[in-house]
Amino acid sequence: MDQIQSNGSEVIPASPSPRKKIKEKRKVSAPLIVLAVIFFLYSLTLIFPMLWLIYNCLKSRQEFFANPWAFPQEPIKYFANFGVVFKEFGLGEMLFNTVFLSVLCPVIGLFCTTCVAYAYAKHTFKCKKLLYALAMVPMVVSIAGTQPAMYKLVNNLGIYDNLFGILLMSTGGFGFNFMLIASVFINISDAYREAASIDGAGNWRIFLTIYVPQASQLLIALFVLSFIGTWNDYTTPYLYLPSHQTLATGIKMLETRLTVGNDPYQNDYPKLFACMIWSILPVLVLFIAFQNKIMKFSLGGGVKG
């Protein structure tokens, strides 16, 4: 009813039902339209190179040089380019090395960082403030200034050109991830730890069954970002793994191989593009699967009370 009768005579209009409320249309300002157009055009500059790679890797070498802008005439036939690169270009070994490093380096790094963050956040010890100050150092010092010392250290330890040596380099527990994870642990109530201690749980059990699950959203986001960063890393494999090609360094080597010398596949760019698609596809799938967590982490700062 639109009206309510009160005191037998006075008619009081009833408040409108929420379902009957008409939402006012927001006026779109001209600057917002301009920004939308700019970002749309920018998105096209990101999408078009990917599409260009896809339809050009489905061509023969002659067809590509005849017209690199035309769509492939026999895409099903030259879909075999994706398989040929494994046999002729050694892409399988590159892919294995990349997956090996991209999975284990973030896992080991996050485990060490999470342990240090838990010890800092929930335990009292001497020089605790100094530990936090040391965590800031890697964020201040330029990576260009640390590379010579790191290169000499790796050689002196005998882990140069060794995949497991790169894993050892990932065991550092400080840096930006440490600050994020420690801030999450600090905001978790100590009542959980005290209750678990009364029940006889030790530090490892408390850490693994109480604190790690509560920081799982942040840890997943950090793992995905670390995975993508390691997957695309060119400097580390180039400096420390000269005989273990990853996709980042291997594709650069293939590009040189196909443009210099008398290689049988000289100037066969469609096969090189197929290698590039293989290097992009896993990261693209991972980002699509975890895009919500990544965006929440990026917009929210990764800290959840």
mmCIF file of C-alpha atoms in Angstrom:
data_model
loop_
_atom_site.group_PDB
_atom_site.id
_atom_site.type_symbol
_atom_site.label_atom_id
_atom_site.label_comp_id
_atom_site.label_asym_id
_atom_site.label_seq_id
_atom_site.Cartn_x
_atom_site.Cartn_y
_atom_site.Cartn_z
ATOM 1 C CA MET A 1 0.000 0.000 0.000
ATOM 2 C CA ASP A 2 1.186 3.469 -0.868
ATOM 3 C CA GLN A 3 -0.584 5.134 2.117
ATOM 4 C CA ILE A 4 -1.104 4.307 5.793
ATOM 5 C CA GLN A 5 -4.147 5.593 7.776
ATOM 6 C CA SER A 6 -3.285 6.822 11.288
ATOM 7 C CA ASN A 7 -5.698 7.906 14.162
ATOM 8 C CA GLY A 8 -8.704 7.127 11.986
ATOM 9 C CA SER A 9 -8.469 10.295 9.947
ATOM 10 C CA GLU A 10 -4.932 11.340 9.066
ATOM 11 C CA VAL A 11 -3.396 9.694 6.047
ATOM 12 C CA ILE A 12 0.399 9.362 6.173
ATOM 13 C CA PRO A 13 2.292 8.435 3.019
ATOM 14 C CA ALA A 14 4.192 5.180 3.428
ATOM 15 C CA SER A 15 7.899 5.090 2.813
ATOM 16 C CA PRO A 16 8.639 3.598 -0.593
ATOM 17 C CA SER A 17 9.774 0.004 -0.701
ATOM 18 C CA PRO A 18 13.444 -0.517 -1.581
ATOM 19 C CA ARG A 19 12.346 -2.574 -4.566
ATOM 20 C CA LYS A 20 10.355 0.367 -5.886
ATOM 21 C CA LYS A 21 13.187 2.846 -5.637
ATOM 22 C CA ILE A 22 14.445 3.990 -8.992
ATOM 23 C CA LYS A 23 18.200 4.178 -9.252
ATOM 24 C CA GLU A 24 19.434 7.444 -10.548
ATOM 25 C CA LYS A 25 21.612 7.213 -13.589
ATOM 26 C CA ARG A 26 25.112 8.445 -12.978
ATOM 27 C CA LYS A 27 26.254 11.123 -15.313
ATOM 28 C CA VAL A 28 29.453 10.160 -17.124
ATOM 29 C CA SER A 29 31.835 13.068 -17.283
ATOM 30 C CA ALA A 30 33.865 13.928 -20.354
ATOM 31 C CA PRO A 31 37.264 13.302 -18.658
ATOM 32 C CA LEU A 32 36.107 9.796 -17.691
ATOM 33 C CA ILE A 33 35.155 9.060 -21.303
ATOM 34 C CA VAL A 34 38.543 10.301 -22.500
ATOM 35 C CA LEU A 35 40.330 8.083 -19.951
ATOM 36 C CA ALA A 36 38.230 5.086 -20.993
ATOM 37 C CA VAL A 37 39.158 5.625 -24.647
ATOM 38 C CA ILE A 38 42.848 6.015 -23.767
ATOM 39 C CA PHE A 39 42.897 2.793 -21.721
ATOM 40 C CA PHE A 40 40.981 0.963 -24.439
ATOM 41 C CA LEU A 41 43.556 1.976 -27.019
ATOM 42 C CA TYR A 42 46.325 1.009 -24.618
ATOM 43 C CA SER A 43 44.758 -2.433 -24.138
ATOM 44 C CA LEU A 44 44.756 -2.897 -27.901
ATOM 45 C CA THR A 45 48.514 -2.254 -27.980
ATOM 46 C CA LEU A 46 48.909 -5.128 -25.504
ATOM 47 C CA ILE A 47 46.501 -7.563 -27.149
ATOM 48 C CA PHE A 48 47.497 -7.020 -30.781
ATOM 49 C CA PRO A 49 51.145 -8.244 -30.472
ATOM 50 C CA MET A 50 49.860 -11.436 -28.850
ATOM 51 C CA LEU A 51 47.384 -12.028 -31.672
ATOM 52 C CA TRP A 52 50.052 -11.201 -34.253
ATOM 53 C CA LEU A 53 52.338 -13.851 -32.747
ATOM 54 C CA ILE A 54 49.569 -16.459 -32.714
ATOM 55 C CA TYR A 55 48.560 -16.213 -36.353
ATOM 56 C CA ASN A 56 52.134 -15.797 -37.609
ATOM 57 C CA CYS A 57 53.386 -18.918 -35.825
ATOM 58 C CA LEU A 58 50.884 -20.877 -37.935
ATOM 59 C CA LYS A 59 52.685 -20.045 -41.179
ATOM 60 C CA SER A 60 55.632 -21.360 -43.130
ATOM 61 C CA ARG A 61 58.803 -19.329 -43.437
ATOM 62 C CA GLN A 62 58.011 -18.362 -47.043
ATOM 63 C CA GLU A 63 54.445 -17.379 -46.219
ATOM 64 C CA PHE A 64 55.591 -15.196 -43.346
ATOM 65 C CA PHE A 65 58.059 -13.229 -45.456
ATOM 66 C CA ALA A 66 55.528 -12.915 -48.279
ATOM 67 C CA ASN A 67 53.086 -11.044 -46.032
ATOM 68 C CA PRO A 68 53.539 -10.997 -42.234
ATOM 69 C CA TRP A 69 50.220 -9.180 -41.811
ATOM 70 C CA ALA A 70 48.049 -11.704 -43.658
ATOM 71 C CA PHE A 71 46.199 -14.489 -41.885
ATOM 72 C CA PRO A 72 47.677 -18.001 -42.293
ATOM 73 C CA GLN A 73 46.488 -19.953 -45.313
ATOM 74 C CA GLU A 74 47.081 -23.428 -43.824
ATOM 75 C CA PRO A 75 46.962 -22.978 -40.037
ATOM 76 C CA ILE A 76 46.206 -26.640 -39.272
ATOM 77 C CA LYS A 77 49.215 -27.851 -41.265
ATOM 78 C CA TYR A 78 51.659 -25.489 -39.589
ATOM 79 C CA PHE A 79 50.236 -26.049 -36.139
ATOM 80 C CA ALA A 80 53.041 -28.636 -36.093
ATOM 81 C CA ASN A 81 55.443 -25.739 -35.442
ATOM 82 C CA PHE A 82 54.549 -26.058 -31.761
ATOM 83 C CA GLY A 83 55.833 -29.632 -31.738
ATOM 84 C CA VAL A 84 58.857 -29.123 -33.978
ATOM 85 C CA VAL A 85 60.417 -26.610 -31.603
ATOM 86 C CA PHE A 86 60.635 -29.259 -28.877
ATOM 87 C CA LYS A 87 62.641 -31.589 -31.102
ATOM 88 C CA GLU A 88 64.754 -29.162 -33.101
ATOM 89 C CA PHE A 89 65.272 -26.292 -30.666
ATOM 90 C CA GLY A 90 65.538 -28.164 -27.337
ATOM 91 C CA LEU A 91 62.506 -26.384 -25.954
ATOM 92 C CA GLY A 92 61.704 -29.301 -23.645
ATOM 93 C CA GLU A 93 64.864 -28.799 -21.575
ATOM 94 C CA MET A 94 64.300 -25.051 -21.455
ATOM 95 C CA LEU A 95 60.731 -25.590 -20.288
ATOM 96 C CA PHE A 96 61.826 -28.062 -17.597
ATOM 97 C CA ASN A 97 64.501 -25.704 -16.241
ATOM 98 C CA THR A 98 62.035 -22.809 -16.212
ATOM 99 C CA VAL A 99 59.311 -24.765 -14.418
ATOM 100 C CA PHE A 100 61.864 -26.202 -11.965
ATOM 101 C CA LEU A 101 63.090 -22.752 -10.952
ATOM 102 C CA SER A 102 59.718 -20.997 -11.152
ATOM 103 C CA VAL A 103 58.070 -23.462 -8.763
ATOM 104 C CA LEU A 104 60.823 -24.272 -6.274
ATOM 105 C CA CYS A 105 62.407 -20.818 -5.935
ATOM 106 C CA PRO A 106 59.149 -19.141 -4.786
ATOM 107 C CA VAL A 107 58.254 -22.105 -2.539
ATOM 108 C CA ILE A 108 61.644 -22.145 -0.799
ATOM 109 C CA GLY A 109 61.837 -18.378 -0.632
ATOM 110 C CA LEU A 110 58.352 -17.976 0.828
ATOM 111 C CA PHE A 111 58.915 -20.777 3.349
ATOM 112 C CA CYS A 112 62.104 -19.166 4.666
ATOM 113 C CA THR A 113 60.536 -15.711 4.672
ATOM 114 C CA THR A 114 57.411 -16.944 6.457
ATOM 115 C CA CYS A 115 59.514 -18.643 9.152
ATOM 116 C CA VAL A 116 61.517 -15.472 9.778
ATOM 117 C CA ALA A 117 58.352 -13.345 9.793
ATOM 118 C CA TYR A 118 56.684 -15.642 12.355
ATOM 119 C CA ALA A 119 59.748 -15.587 14.611
ATOM 120 C CA TYR A 120 59.854 -11.805 14.426
ATOM 121 C CA ALA A 121 56.126 -11.248 14.921
ATOM 122 C CA LYS A 122 55.403 -13.710 17.754
ATOM 123 C CA HIS A 123 58.643 -14.104 19.713
ATOM 124 C CA THR A 124 60.678 -11.735 21.859
ATOM 125 C CA PHE A 125 64.458 -11.837 21.595
ATOM 126 C CA LYS A 126 67.463 -9.554 21.662
ATOM 127 C CA CYS A 127 68.168 -7.292 18.693
ATOM 128 C CA LYS A 128 64.606 -7.684 17.423
ATOM 129 C CA LYS A 129 64.525 -4.107 16.149
ATOM 130 C CA LEU A 130 67.873 -4.645 14.463
ATOM 131 C CA LEU A 131 66.391 -7.595 12.584
ATOM 132 C CA TYR A 132 63.658 -5.366 11.188
ATOM 133 C CA ALA A 133 66.252 -2.789 10.160
ATOM 134 C CA LEU A 134 68.209 -5.496 8.320
ATOM 135 C CA ALA A 135 65.031 -6.427 6.484
ATOM 136 C CA MET A 136 64.954 -2.928 5.042
ATOM 137 C CA VAL A 137 68.475 -3.118 3.607
ATOM 138 C CA PRO A 138 67.679 -5.309 0.556
ATOM 139 C CA MET A 139 64.929 -2.844 -0.365
ATOM 140 C CA VAL A 140 67.294 0.132 -0.267
ATOM 141 C CA VAL A 141 70.428 -1.229 -1.935
ATOM 142 C CA SER A 142 70.310 -1.292 -5.733
ATOM 143 C CA ILE A 143 70.533 -4.753 -7.270
ATOM 144 C CA ALA A 144 73.184 -3.438 -9.665
ATOM 145 C CA GLY A 145 75.421 -2.745 -6.673
ATOM 146 C CA THR A 146 75.105 -6.272 -5.267
ATOM 147 C CA GLN A 147 75.586 -8.313 -8.455
ATOM 148 C CA PRO A 148 79.438 -8.311 -8.489
ATOM 149 C CA ALA A 149 79.615 -9.474 -4.868
ATOM 150 C CA MET A 150 76.900 -12.077 -5.455
ATOM 151 C CA TYR A 151 78.651 -13.383 -8.568
ATOM 152 C CA LYS A 152 81.926 -13.822 -6.668
ATOM 153 C CA LEU A 153 80.148 -15.486 -3.736
ATOM 154 C CA VAL A 154 78.401 -17.978 -6.014
ATOM 155 C CA ASN A 155 81.721 -18.918 -7.619
ATOM 156 C CA ASN A 156 83.472 -19.277 -4.262
ATOM 157 C CA LEU A 157 80.703 -21.548 -2.934
ATOM 158 C CA GLY A 158 81.007 -23.808 -5.986
ATOM 159 C CA ILE A 159 77.354 -23.502 -6.959
ATOM 160 C CA TYR A 160 77.928 -21.668 -10.244
ATOM 161 C CA ASP A 161 76.062 -23.193 -13.193
ATOM 162 C CA ASN A 162 74.038 -25.419 -10.856
ATOM 163 C CA LEU A 163 70.231 -25.449 -10.697
ATOM 164 C CA PHE A 164 70.266 -26.343 -7.007
ATOM 165 C CA GLY A 165 72.643 -23.463 -6.378
ATOM 166 C CA ILE A 166 69.959 -21.064 -7.602
ATOM 167 C CA LEU A 167 67.563 -22.634 -5.095
ATOM 168 C CA LEU A 168 70.117 -21.916 -2.370
ATOM 169 C CA MET A 169 70.168 -18.280 -3.460
ATOM 170 C CA SER A 170 66.393 -18.137 -2.851
ATOM 171 C CA THR A 171 66.612 -18.921 0.865
ATOM 172 C CA GLY A 172 66.902 -15.307 1.999
ATOM 173 C CA GLY A 173 64.237 -14.437 4.552
ATOM 174 C CA PHE A 174 64.155 -10.660 4.290
ATOM 175 C CA GLY A 175 62.824 -8.047 1.919
ATOM 176 C CA PHE A 176 59.385 -6.756 1.009
ATOM 177 C CA ASN A 177 57.676 -10.146 1.443
ATOM 178 C CA PHE A 178 59.014 -10.360 4.989
ATOM 179 C CA MET A 179 57.431 -7.035 5.903
ATOM 180 C CA LEU A 180 54.052 -8.023 4.453
ATOM 181 C CA ILE A 181 53.888 -11.452 6.088
ATOM 182 C CA ALA A 182 55.152 -10.145 9.444
ATOM 183 C CA SER A 183 52.456 -7.449 9.462
ATOM 184 C CA VAL A 184 49.789 -10.139 8.965
ATOM 185 C CA PHE A 185 51.174 -12.315 11.774
ATOM 186 C CA ILE A 186 51.369 -9.348 14.143
ATOM 187 C CA ASN A 187 47.633 -8.686 13.650
ATOM 188 C CA ILE A 188 46.678 -12.289 14.524
ATOM 189 C CA SER A 189 45.638 -12.631 18.144
ATOM 190 C CA ASP A 190 48.044 -14.367 20.531
ATOM 191 C CA ALA A 191 45.068 -16.202 22.038
ATOM 192 C CA TYR A 192 45.356 -18.844 19.311
ATOM 193 C CA ARG A 193 48.976 -19.539 20.186
ATOM 194 C CA GLU A 194 48.324 -19.612 23.923
ATOM 195 C CA ALA A 195 45.396 -22.009 23.532
ATOM 196 C CA ALA A 196 47.434 -24.319 21.302
ATOM 197 C CA SER A 197 50.352 -24.227 23.751
ATOM 198 C CA ILE A 198 48.043 -25.299 26.577
ATOM 199 C CA ASP A 199 46.963 -28.260 24.446
ATOM 200 C CA GLY A 200 50.600 -29.263 24.041
ATOM 201 C CA ALA A 201 51.303 -27.919 20.539
ATOM 202 C CA GLY A 202 54.861 -26.918 19.757
ATOM 203 C CA ASN A 203 56.092 -23.946 17.745
ATOM 204 C CA TRP A 204 56.149 -25.795 14.423
ATOM 205 C CA ARG A 205 52.608 -27.097 14.863
ATOM 206 C CA ILE A 206 51.335 -23.674 15.892
ATOM 207 C CA PHE A 207 53.128 -22.093 12.959
ATOM 208 C CA LEU A 208 51.948 -24.569 10.329
ATOM 209 C CA THR A 209 48.371 -25.192 11.511
ATOM 210 C CA ILE A 210 47.336 -21.776 12.864
ATOM 211 C CA TYR A 211 49.363 -18.917 11.414
ATOM 212 C CA VAL A 212 50.157 -20.154 7.917
ATOM 213 C CA PRO A 213 46.478 -20.965 7.089
ATOM 214 C CA GLN A 214 45.382 -17.508 8.244
ATOM 215 C CA ALA A 215 47.935 -15.909 5.916
ATOM 216 C CA SER A 216 47.186 -18.299 3.047
ATOM 217 C CA GLN A 217 45.537 -15.675 0.814
ATOM 218 C CA LEU A 218 48.596 -13.453 1.003
ATOM 219 C CA LEU A 219 50.982 -16.388 0.525
ATOM 220 C CA ILE A 220 49.127 -17.553 -2.588
ATOM 221 C CA ALA A 221 49.270 -14.066 -4.105
ATOM 222 C CA LEU A 222 52.982 -13.759 -3.299
ATOM 223 C CA PHE A 223 53.673 -17.196 -4.775
ATOM 224 C CA VAL A 224 51.907 -16.360 -8.035
ATOM 225 C CA LEU A 225 53.760 -13.057 -8.381
ATOM 226 C CA SER A 226 57.091 -14.726 -7.520
ATOM 227 C CA PHE A 227 56.352 -17.508 -10.023
ATOM 228 C CA ILE A 228 55.728 -14.984 -12.806
ATOM 229 C CA GLY A 229 58.830 -12.996 -11.843
ATOM 230 C CA THR A 230 61.063 -16.092 -11.839
ATOM 231 C CA TRP A 231 59.529 -17.353 -15.089
ATOM 232 C CA ASN A 232 60.365 -14.091 -16.852
ATOM 233 C CA ASP A 233 63.738 -13.625 -15.147
ATOM 234 C CA TYR A 234 66.539 -13.239 -17.680
ATOM 235 C CA THR A 235 69.417 -11.896 -15.588
ATOM 236 C CA THR A 236 69.797 -14.750 -13.088
ATOM 237 C CA PRO A 237 69.929 -17.640 -15.620
ATOM 238 C CA TYR A 238 72.126 -15.575 -17.918
ATOM 239 C CA LEU A 239 74.702 -14.884 -15.184
ATOM 240 C CA TYR A 240 74.631 -18.092 -13.152
ATOM 241 C CA LEU A 241 73.315 -20.845 -15.487
ATOM 242 C CA PRO A 242 75.197 -20.543 -18.792
ATOM 243 C CA SER A 243 74.738 -24.238 -19.690
ATOM 244 C CA HIS A 244 71.161 -24.558 -18.393
ATOM 245 C CA GLN A 245 68.974 -22.577 -20.745
ATOM 246 C CA THR A 246 65.602 -21.331 -19.520
ATOM 247 C CA LEU A 247 62.885 -19.975 -21.775
ATOM 248 C CA ALA A 248 64.024 -16.412 -21.127
ATOM 249 C CA THR A 249 67.653 -17.024 -22.107
ATOM 250 C CA GLY A 250 66.915 -19.798 -24.590
ATOM 251 C CA ILE A 251 64.635 -17.739 -26.788
ATOM 252 C CA LYS A 252 67.297 -15.041 -26.988
ATOM 253 C CA MET A 253 69.816 -17.710 -28.022
ATOM 254 C CA LEU A 254 67.389 -19.052 -30.634
ATOM 255 C CA GLU A 255 66.835 -15.567 -32.015
ATOM 256 C CA THR A 256 70.587 -15.217 -32.533
ATOM 257 C CA ARG A 257 70.794 -18.703 -34.014
ATOM 258 C CA LEU A 258 68.054 -18.028 -36.552
ATOM 259 C CA THR A 259 69.468 -14.704 -37.733
ATOM 260 C CA VAL A 260 73.224 -15.384 -37.777
ATOM 261 C CA GLY A 261 75.123 -18.151 -39.575
ATOM 262 C CA ASN A 262 73.931 -20.970 -41.821
ATOM 263 C CA ASP A 263 71.441 -22.719 -39.575
ATOM 264 C CA PRO A 264 68.890 -24.962 -41.375
ATOM 265 C CA TYR A 265 66.130 -22.954 -39.728
ATOM 266 C CA GLN A 266 67.660 -19.557 -40.520
ATOM 267 C CA ASN A 267 65.011 -16.811 -40.619
ATOM 268 C CA ASP A 268 62.288 -19.330 -39.685
ATOM 269 C CA TYR A 269 60.497 -16.819 -37.511
ATOM 270 C CA PRO A 270 57.186 -18.725 -37.259
ATOM 271 C CA LYS A 271 58.974 -21.411 -35.222
ATOM 272 C CA LEU A 272 60.579 -18.753 -33.054
ATOM 273 C CA PHE A 273 57.115 -17.260 -32.485
ATOM 274 C CA ALA A 274 55.872 -20.729 -31.486
ATOM 275 C CA CYS A 275 58.599 -20.815 -28.818
ATOM 276 C CA MET A 276 57.462 -17.425 -27.583
ATOM 277 C CA ILE A 277 53.860 -18.622 -27.336
ATOM 278 C CA TRP A 278 55.038 -21.586 -25.243
ATOM 279 C CA SER A 279 56.826 -19.155 -22.920
ATOM 280 C CA ILE A 280 53.771 -16.908 -22.543
ATOM 281 C CA LEU A 281 50.986 -19.478 -22.258
ATOM 282 C CA PRO A 282 51.673 -20.934 -18.735
ATOM 283 C CA VAL A 283 52.017 -17.487 -17.186
ATOM 284 C CA LEU A 284 48.852 -16.307 -18.931
ATOM 285 C CA VAL A 285 46.867 -19.298 -17.674
ATOM 286 C CA LEU A 286 48.218 -18.820 -14.134
ATOM 287 C CA PHE A 287 47.298 -15.142 -14.131
ATOM 288 C CA ILE A 288 43.770 -15.845 -15.375
ATOM 289 C CA ALA A 289 43.290 -18.499 -12.687
ATOM 290 C CA PHE A 290 44.483 -16.260 -9.848
ATOM 291 C CA GLN A 291 43.666 -12.793 -11.158
ATOM 292 C CA ASN A 292 41.201 -12.036 -8.338
ATOM 293 C CA LYS A 293 43.776 -12.811 -5.637
ATOM 294 C CA ILE A 294 46.445 -10.818 -7.453
ATOM 295 C CA MET A 295 44.184 -7.778 -7.871
ATOM 296 C CA LYS A 296 43.076 -7.902 -4.229
ATOM 297 C CA PHE A 297 46.704 -8.104 -3.168
ATOM 298 C CA SER A 298 47.725 -5.236 -5.471
ATOM 299 C CA LEU A 299 44.853 -2.935 -4.495
ATOM 300 C CA GLY A 300 44.731 -3.831 -0.806
ATOM 301 C CA GLY A 301 48.439 -3.906 -0.169
ATOM 302 C CA GLY A 302 48.385 -7.558 0.781
ATOM 303 C CA VAL A 303 47.769 -6.801 4.474
ATOM 304 C CA LYS A 304 44.660 -8.181 6.078
ATOM 305 C CA GLY A 305 43.891 -7.723 9.743
#
